[in-house]
PDB file of C-alpha atoms in Angstrom:
ATOM      1  CA  MET V   1      95.350 109.257  98.449  1.00  0.00           C
ATOM      2  CA  LEU V   2      95.485 105.643  99.564  1.00  0.00           C
ATOM      3  CA  GLN V   3      94.462 104.511  96.095  1.00  0.00           C
ATOM      4  CA  GLN V   4      97.246 106.658  94.617  1.00  0.00           C
ATOM      5  CA  VAL V   5      99.789 104.953  96.888  1.00  0.00           C
ATOM      6  CA  TYR V   6      98.581 101.506  95.798  1.00  0.00           C
ATOM      7  CA  GLN V   7      98.757 102.522  92.133  1.00  0.00           C
ATOM      8  CA  ALA V   8     102.253 103.944  92.615  1.00  0.00           C
ATOM      9  CA  ARG V   9     103.387 100.624  94.066  1.00  0.00           C
ATOM     10  CA  GLU V  10     102.427  98.860  90.852  1.00  0.00           C
ATOM     11  CA  GLU V  11     104.644 101.112  88.726  1.00  0.00           C
ATOM     12  CA  PRO V  12     108.254 100.038  88.032  1.00  0.00           C
ATOM     13  CA  GLN V  13     109.530 103.396  89.317  1.00  0.00           C
ATOM     14  CA  PRO V  14     107.057 104.765  91.890  1.00  0.00           C
ATOM     15  CA  PRO V  15     106.545 108.528  91.581  1.00  0.00           C
ATOM     16  CA  ALA V  16     107.800 110.635  94.464  1.00  0.00           C
ATOM     17  CA  ASP V  17     105.394 113.513  93.860  1.00  0.00           C
ATOM     18  CA  LEU V  18     102.257 112.207  95.574  1.00  0.00           C
ATOM     19  CA  TYR V  19     102.744 114.594  98.498  1.00  0.00           C
ATOM     20  CA  GLN V  20     102.959 117.548  96.103  1.00  0.00           C
ATOM     21  CA  LYS V  21     100.023 116.220  94.076  1.00  0.00           C
ATOM     22  CA  ASN V  22      97.846 116.159  97.223  1.00  0.00           C
ATOM     23  CA  CYS V  23      99.163 119.376  98.726  1.00  0.00           C
ATOM     24  CA  GLY V  24      95.746 121.070  98.650  1.00  0.00           C
ATOM     25  CA  LYS V  25      94.004 118.246 100.509  1.00  0.00           C
ATOM     26  CA  LEU V  26      96.845 118.010 103.018  1.00  0.00           C
ATOM     27  CA  ASP V  27      96.798 121.774 103.653  1.00  0.00           C
ATOM     28  CA  ALA V  28      93.041 121.661 104.229  1.00  0.00           C
ATOM     29  CA  PHE V  29      93.413 118.724 106.606  1.00  0.00           C
ATOM     30  CA  SER V  30      96.278 120.429 108.446  1.00  0.00           C
ATOM     31  CA  ASN V  31      94.134 123.539 108.879  1.00  0.00           C
ATOM     32  CA  LEU V  32      91.326 121.378 110.231  1.00  0.00           C
ATOM     33  CA  CYS V  33      93.712 119.824 112.757  1.00  0.00           C
ATOM     34  CA  VAL V  34      94.945 123.268 113.814  1.00  0.00           C
ATOM     35  CA  ASP V  35      91.328 124.436 114.195  1.00  0.00           C
ATOM     36  CA  HIS V  36      90.669 121.497 116.533  1.00  0.00           C
ATOM     37  CA  TRP V  37      93.902 121.876 118.540  1.00  0.00           C
ATOM     38  CA  ASP V  38      91.954 123.192 121.551  1.00  0.00           C
ATOM     39  CA  CYS V  39      88.662 121.400 120.883  1.00  0.00           C
ATOM     40  CA  ALA V  40      86.491 120.756 123.943  1.00  0.00           C
ATOM     41  CA  HIS V  41      85.961 117.141 122.846  1.00  0.00           C
ATOM     42  CA  GLU V  42      88.974 115.302 124.271  1.00  0.00           C
ATOM     43  CA  LYS V  43      89.304 112.582 121.605  1.00  0.00           C
ATOM     44  CA  THR V  44      89.028 115.100 118.766  1.00  0.00           C
ATOM     45  CA  ARG V  45      91.638 117.327 120.423  1.00  0.00           C
ATOM     46  CA  GLN V  46      94.001 114.381 120.956  1.00  0.00           C
ATOM     47  CA  MET V  47      93.633 113.190 117.365  1.00  0.00           C
ATOM     48  CA  ALA V  48      94.207 116.676 115.936  1.00  0.00           C
ATOM     49  CA  ARG V  49      97.339 117.096 118.040  1.00  0.00           C
ATOM     50  CA  GLU V  50      98.635 113.631 117.144  1.00  0.00           C
ATOM     51  CA  PHE V  51      98.290 114.368 113.432  1.00  0.00           C
ATOM     52  CA  ILE V  52     100.153 117.658 113.817  1.00  0.00           C
ATOM     53  CA  HIS V  53     102.927 116.164 115.968  1.00  0.00           C
ATOM     54  CA  ASP V  54     103.448 113.125 113.715  1.00  0.00           C
ATOM     55  CA  TRP V  55     102.673 114.804 110.388  1.00  0.00           C
ATOM     56  CA  GLU V  56     105.892 113.838 108.603  1.00  0.00           C
ATOM     57  CA  ALA V  57     105.754 110.202 109.696  1.00  0.00           C
ATOM     58  CA  ILE V  58     102.077 109.798 108.832  1.00  0.00           C
ATOM     59  CA  TRP V  59     102.396 111.218 105.336  1.00  0.00           C
ATOM     60  CA  ALA V  60     105.880 109.867 104.488  1.00  0.00           C
ATOM     61  CA  VAL V  61     104.188 107.143 102.434  1.00  0.00           C
ATOM     62  CA  LEU V  62     103.189 109.833  99.917  1.00  0.00           C
ATOM     63  CA  GLU V  63     106.847 110.609  99.276  1.00  0.00           C
ATOM     64  CA  PHE V  64     107.987 106.994  99.532  1.00  0.00           C
ATOM     65  CA  PRO V  65     105.044 104.819  98.367  1.00  0.00           C
ATOM     66  CA  LEU V  66     106.858 101.568  99.138  1.00  0.00           C
ATOM     67  CA  LEU V  67     106.813 102.293 102.870  1.00  0.00           C
ATOM     68  CA  PRO V  68     104.179 100.375 104.840  1.00  0.00           C
ATOM     69  CA  ILE V  69     100.986 102.368 105.301  1.00  0.00           C
ATOM     70  CA  THR V  70     100.478 101.184 108.881  1.00  0.00           C
ATOM     71  CA  ASN V  71     102.738  99.991 111.656  1.00  0.00           C
ATOM     72  CA  ASN V  72     100.673  96.830 112.212  1.00  0.00           C
ATOM     73  CA  GLU V  73     103.585  94.542 111.355  1.00  0.00           C
ATOM     74  CA  ALA V  74     105.806  96.244 113.936  1.00  0.00           C
ATOM     75  CA  GLU V  75     103.033  96.162 116.539  1.00  0.00           C
ATOM     76  CA  GLN V  76     102.462  92.451 115.946  1.00  0.00           C
ATOM     77  CA  ALA V  77     106.187  91.720 116.212  1.00  0.00           C
ATOM     78  CA  LEU V  78     106.257  93.438 119.613  1.00  0.00           C
ATOM     79  CA  ARG V  79     103.099  91.834 120.963  1.00  0.00           C
ATOM     80  CA  HIS V  80     104.598  88.640 122.377  1.00  0.00           C
ATOM     81  CA  TRP V  81     107.513  90.589 123.885  1.00  0.00           C
ATOM     82  CA  VAL V  82     105.085  92.852 125.727  1.00  0.00           C
ATOM     83  CA  ILE V  83     103.190  89.810 126.981  1.00  0.00           C
ATOM     84  CA  SER V  84     106.461  88.185 128.055  1.00  0.00           C
ATOM     85  CA  ARG V  85     107.474  91.313 129.938  1.00  0.00           C
ATOM     86  CA  ARG V  86     104.091  91.427 131.661  1.00  0.00           C
ATOM     87  CA  ILE V  87     104.229  87.750 132.675  1.00  0.00           C
ATOM     88  CA  SER V  88     107.776  88.054 134.027  1.00  0.00           C
ATOM     89  CA  GLN V  89     106.897  91.363 135.729  1.00  0.00           C
ATOM     90  CA  GLY V  90     109.581  93.169 133.776  1.00  0.00           C
ATOM     91  CA  THR V  91     113.189  93.685 134.725  1.00  0.00           C
ATOM     92  CA  ARG V  92     114.634  95.079 137.912  1.00  0.00           C
ATOM     93  CA  THR V  93     117.475  97.187 136.527  1.00  0.00           C
ATOM     94  CA  GLU V  94     118.231  99.501 133.641  1.00  0.00           C
ATOM     95  CA  GLN V  95     120.827  97.002 132.410  1.00  0.00           C
ATOM     96  CA  GLY V  96     118.240  94.199 132.525  1.00  0.00           C
ATOM     97  CA  SER V  97     115.821  96.315 130.515  1.00  0.00           C
ATOM     98  CA  ARG V  98     118.522  97.057 127.950  1.00  0.00           C
ATOM     99  CA  VAL V  99     119.409  93.348 127.616  1.00  0.00           C
ATOM    100  CA  PHE V 100     115.731  92.428 127.189  1.00  0.00           C
ATOM    101  CA  VAL V 101     115.241  95.023 124.447  1.00  0.00           C
ATOM    102  CA  LEU V 102     118.464  94.065 122.638  1.00  0.00           C
ATOM    103  CA  LEU V 103     117.651  90.345 122.722  1.00  0.00           C
ATOM    104  CA  ALA V 104     114.125  91.008 121.440  1.00  0.00           C
ATOM    105  CA  SER V 105     115.551  93.101 118.610  1.00  0.00           C
ATOM    106  CA  VAL V 106     118.174  90.518 117.639  1.00  0.00           C
ATOM    107  CA  ILE V 107     115.694  87.629 117.757  1.00  0.00           C
ATOM    108  CA  GLU V 108     113.094  89.482 115.661  1.00  0.00           C
ATOM    109  CA  THR V 109     115.719  90.643 113.147  1.00  0.00           C
ATOM    110  CA  CYS V 110     117.007  87.094 112.705  1.00  0.00           C
ATOM    111  CA  ARG V 111     113.476  85.746 112.302  1.00  0.00           C
ATOM    112  CA  LYS V 112     112.632  88.366 109.663  1.00  0.00           C
ATOM    113  CA  ARG V 113     115.835  87.482 107.818  1.00  0.00           C
ATOM    114  CA  GLY V 114     115.022  83.767 107.885  1.00  0.00           C
ATOM    115  CA  VAL V 115     117.978  82.894 110.129  1.00  0.00           C
ATOM    116  CA  SER V 116     117.919  80.992 113.405  1.00  0.00           C
ATOM    117  CA  PRO V 117     118.343  83.516 116.219  1.00  0.00           C
ATOM    118  CA  TRP V 118     119.635  80.777 118.519  1.00  0.00           C
ATOM    119  CA  THR V 119     122.477  79.821 116.176  1.00  0.00           C
ATOM    120  CA  TYR V 120     123.463  83.481 115.880  1.00  0.00           C
ATOM    121  CA  LEU V 121     123.279  84.058 119.654  1.00  0.00           C
ATOM    122  CA  ALA V 122     125.410  80.926 120.227  1.00  0.00           C
ATOM    123  CA  GLN V 123     128.034  82.422 117.867  1.00  0.00           C
ATOM    124  CA  VAL V 124     127.911  85.714 119.777  1.00  0.00           C
ATOM    125  CA  VAL V 125     128.502  83.974 123.112  1.00  0.00           C
ATOM    126  CA  LYS V 126     131.324  81.865 121.640  1.00  0.00           C
ATOM    127  CA  GLN V 127     133.090  84.908 120.109  1.00  0.00           C
ATOM    128  CA  ARG V 128     132.690  87.077 123.204  1.00  0.00           C
ATOM    129  CA  ARG V 129     134.058  84.314 125.494  1.00  0.00           C
ATOM    130  CA  LYS V 130     137.194  84.357 123.332  1.00  0.00           C
ATOM    131  CA  GLY V 131     137.377  88.123 123.803  1.00  0.00           C
ATOM    132  CA  GLU V 132     136.566  88.698 120.149  1.00  0.00           C
ATOM    133  CA  PRO V 133     133.915  91.093 118.847  1.00  0.00           C
ATOM    134  CA  ALA V 134     130.429  89.771 118.289  1.00  0.00           C
ATOM    135  CA  PRO V 135     129.653  88.756 114.702  1.00  0.00           C
ATOM    136  CA  VAL V 136     127.446  91.099 112.678  1.00  0.00           C
ATOM    137  CA  LEU V 137     123.795  90.202 112.312  1.00  0.00           C
ATOM    138  CA  PRO V 138     123.265  87.686 109.502  1.00  0.00           C
ATOM    139  CA  GLU V 139     122.079  88.917 106.116  1.00  0.00           C
ATOM    140  CA  LEU V 140     118.714  87.968 104.661  1.00  0.00           C
ATOM    141  CA  ALA V 141     118.648  84.228 103.933  1.00  0.00           C
ATOM    142  CA  PRO V 142     118.342  83.304 100.231  1.00  0.00           C
TER     143      PRO V 142
END
């Protein structure tokens, strides 16, 4: 199935029928997961349950081949924020946690769009001090 996803990515208009094309394999795998739902081996049981619970997200790439196959990029983007939170021993309030998460999101979004997060955040502070709404996040840089 992975090879089919890679091949679909090379086509000008990726097919959206890979899920249907692999329906038999997916049904067999789903049945296997259901059979191991109450398995005595803890790791096998956990994996079977995780596949069942996250079925749509895991196999969405078969319907939309241009989606990333793993979430490694997202995990890597979060890594330094998790380390930062650990070093600073987290926040002390719900509001502090919300601010931390929002700032991390804005900074990462700006970085991915090739825009300086600090310039954007300076604009936000300037606008808000005037009582004006914050500017929208910048578009992808050319």
